[in-house]
């Protein structure tokens, strides 16, 4: 029998609110194999992973991504609100300028 340590690693790309987040999930484990005495080929392979640790890593990464997504959502909201306020203020200034031009035109005539 041969026993070796391994690390199970997976990389996941998530798209949230138009932004890609890449997370890496890892779990330690072992791999064991039995070789045939006749031809030295593998006859049996066992992989054992620390699934509880993998679960803890998944939960931690999920929380981190949710935090980032919430910050992104807040930034998007702020940008939209600022844009709308800016647009409203611009419209108000244009309206005031039109009123001033009309008053000036009435004054000149």
One Martini backbone bead per residue (centre of mass of N, CA, C, O) as a GRO file, in nm:
protein
  109
    1UNK     BB    1   0.098   0.035   0.019
    2UNK     BB    2   0.006   0.377  -0.064
    3UNK     BB    3   0.060   0.695   0.112
    4UNK     BB    4  -0.077   1.026   0.046
    5UNK     BB    5  -0.086   1.351   0.037
    6UNK     BB    6  -0.356   1.590  -0.024
    7UNK     BB    7  -0.509   1.854  -0.231
    8UNK     BB    8  -0.814   1.984  -0.267
    9UNK     BB    9  -0.889   2.184  -0.563
   10UNK     BB   10  -1.105   2.466  -0.639
   11UNK     BB   11  -1.224   2.676  -0.903
   12UNK     BB   12  -1.448   2.963  -0.884
   13UNK     BB   13  -1.676   3.134  -1.094
   14UNK     BB   14  -1.848   3.440  -1.024
   15UNK     BB   15  -2.151   3.618  -1.111
   16UNK     BB   16  -2.206   3.951  -0.971
   17UNK     BB   17  -2.331   4.224  -1.090
   18UNK     BB   18  -2.112   4.191  -1.343
   19UNK     BB   19  -1.902   4.042  -1.156
   20UNK     BB   20  -1.604   3.867  -1.115
   21UNK     BB   21  -1.551   3.589  -0.898
   22UNK     BB   22  -1.270   3.428  -0.744
   23UNK     BB   23  -1.254   3.105  -0.599
   24UNK     BB   24  -1.093   2.901  -0.345
   25UNK     BB   25  -1.102   2.551  -0.274
   26UNK     BB   26  -0.993   2.360   0.018
   27UNK     BB   27  -0.869   2.015   0.095
   28UNK     BB   28  -0.754   1.783   0.284
   29UNK     BB   29  -0.573   1.462   0.235
   30UNK     BB   30  -0.583   1.124   0.104
   31UNK     BB   31  -0.393   0.875  -0.080
   32UNK     BB   32  -0.452   0.537  -0.175
   33UNK     BB   33  -0.267   0.239  -0.287
   34UNK     BB   34  -0.280  -0.062  -0.479
   35UNK     BB   35  -0.062  -0.306  -0.593
   36UNK     BB   36   0.021  -0.534  -0.812
   37UNK     BB   37   0.238  -0.808  -0.791
   38UNK     BB   38   0.248  -0.874  -1.097
   39UNK     BB   39   0.222  -0.559  -1.264
   40UNK     BB   40   0.200  -0.281  -1.088
   41UNK     BB   41  -0.092  -0.217  -1.083
   42UNK     BB   42  -0.375  -0.079  -1.008
   43UNK     BB   43  -0.636  -0.202  -0.774
   44UNK     BB   44  -0.651   0.039  -0.553
   45UNK     BB   45  -0.842   0.341  -0.452
   46UNK     BB   46  -0.816   0.600  -0.193
   47UNK     BB   47  -1.012   0.886  -0.093
   48UNK     BB   48  -0.954   1.138   0.163
   49UNK     BB   49  -1.156   1.398   0.296
   50UNK     BB   50  -1.199   1.708   0.462
   51UNK     BB   51  -1.522   1.803   0.467
   52UNK     BB   52  -1.540   2.006   0.701
   53UNK     BB   53  -1.326   2.198   0.598
   54UNK     BB   54  -1.458   2.250   0.327
   55UNK     BB   55  -1.712   2.378   0.444
   56UNK     BB   56  -1.573   2.614   0.593
   57UNK     BB   57  -1.453   2.737   0.336
   58UNK     BB   58  -1.719   2.784   0.185
   59UNK     BB   59  -1.846   2.971   0.393
   60UNK     BB   60  -1.625   3.187   0.394
   61UNK     BB   61  -1.637   3.254   0.088
   62UNK     BB   62  -1.935   3.329   0.077
   63UNK     BB   63  -1.917   3.567   0.269
   64UNK     BB   64  -1.710   3.732   0.108
   65UNK     BB   65  -1.883   3.760  -0.150
   66UNK     BB   66  -2.126   3.898  -0.022
   67UNK     BB   67  -1.976   4.147   0.074
   68UNK     BB   68  -1.884   4.240  -0.208
   69UNK     BB   69  -2.169   4.254  -0.332
   70UNK     BB   70  -2.280   4.469  -0.136
   71UNK     BB   71  -2.079   4.687  -0.208
   72UNK     BB   72  -2.153   4.697  -0.507
   73UNK     BB   73  -2.450   4.769  -0.470
   74UNK     BB   74  -2.396   5.034  -0.322
   75UNK     BB   75  -2.236   5.168  -0.551
   76UNK     BB   76  -2.455   5.155  -0.763
   77UNK     BB   77  -2.666   5.316  -0.609
   78UNK     BB   78  -2.500   5.573  -0.575
   79UNK     BB   79  -2.462   5.628  -0.875
   80UNK     BB   80  -2.761   5.652  -0.951
   81UNK     BB   81  -2.839   5.874  -0.754
   82UNK     BB   82  -2.632   6.081  -0.849
   83UNK     BB   83  -2.728   6.093  -1.141
   84UNK     BB   84  -3.017   6.186  -1.081
   85UNK     BB   85  -2.940   6.442  -0.930
   86UNK     BB   86  -2.774   6.568  -1.153
   87UNK     BB   87  -3.001   6.574  -1.360
   88UNK     BB   88  -3.194   6.747  -1.194
   89UNK     BB   89  -3.005   6.989  -1.156
   90UNK     BB   90  -2.970   7.047  -1.457
   91UNK     BB   91  -3.268   7.103  -1.515
   92UNK     BB   92  -3.294   7.338  -1.316
   93UNK     BB   93  -3.081   7.519  -1.447
   94UNK     BB   94  -3.215   7.537  -1.724
   95UNK     BB   95  -3.477   7.661  -1.625
   96UNK     BB   96  -3.350   7.915  -1.501
   97UNK     BB   97  -3.223   8.016  -1.763
   98UNK     BB   98  -3.485   8.047  -1.918
   99UNK     BB   99  -3.613   8.250  -1.728
  100UNK     BB  100  -3.390   8.465  -1.755
  101UNK     BB  101  -3.421   8.501  -2.063
  102UNK     BB  102  -3.715   8.590  -2.056
  103UNK     BB  103  -3.675   8.837  -1.875
  104UNK     BB  104  -3.470   8.976  -2.057
  105UNK     BB  105  -3.653   8.994  -2.305
  106UNK     BB  106  -3.872   9.166  -2.166
  107UNK     BB  107  -3.684   9.399  -2.087
  108UNK     BB  108  -3.583   9.468  -2.383
  109UNK     BB  109  -3.893   9.515  -2.494
   0.00000   0.00000   0.00000
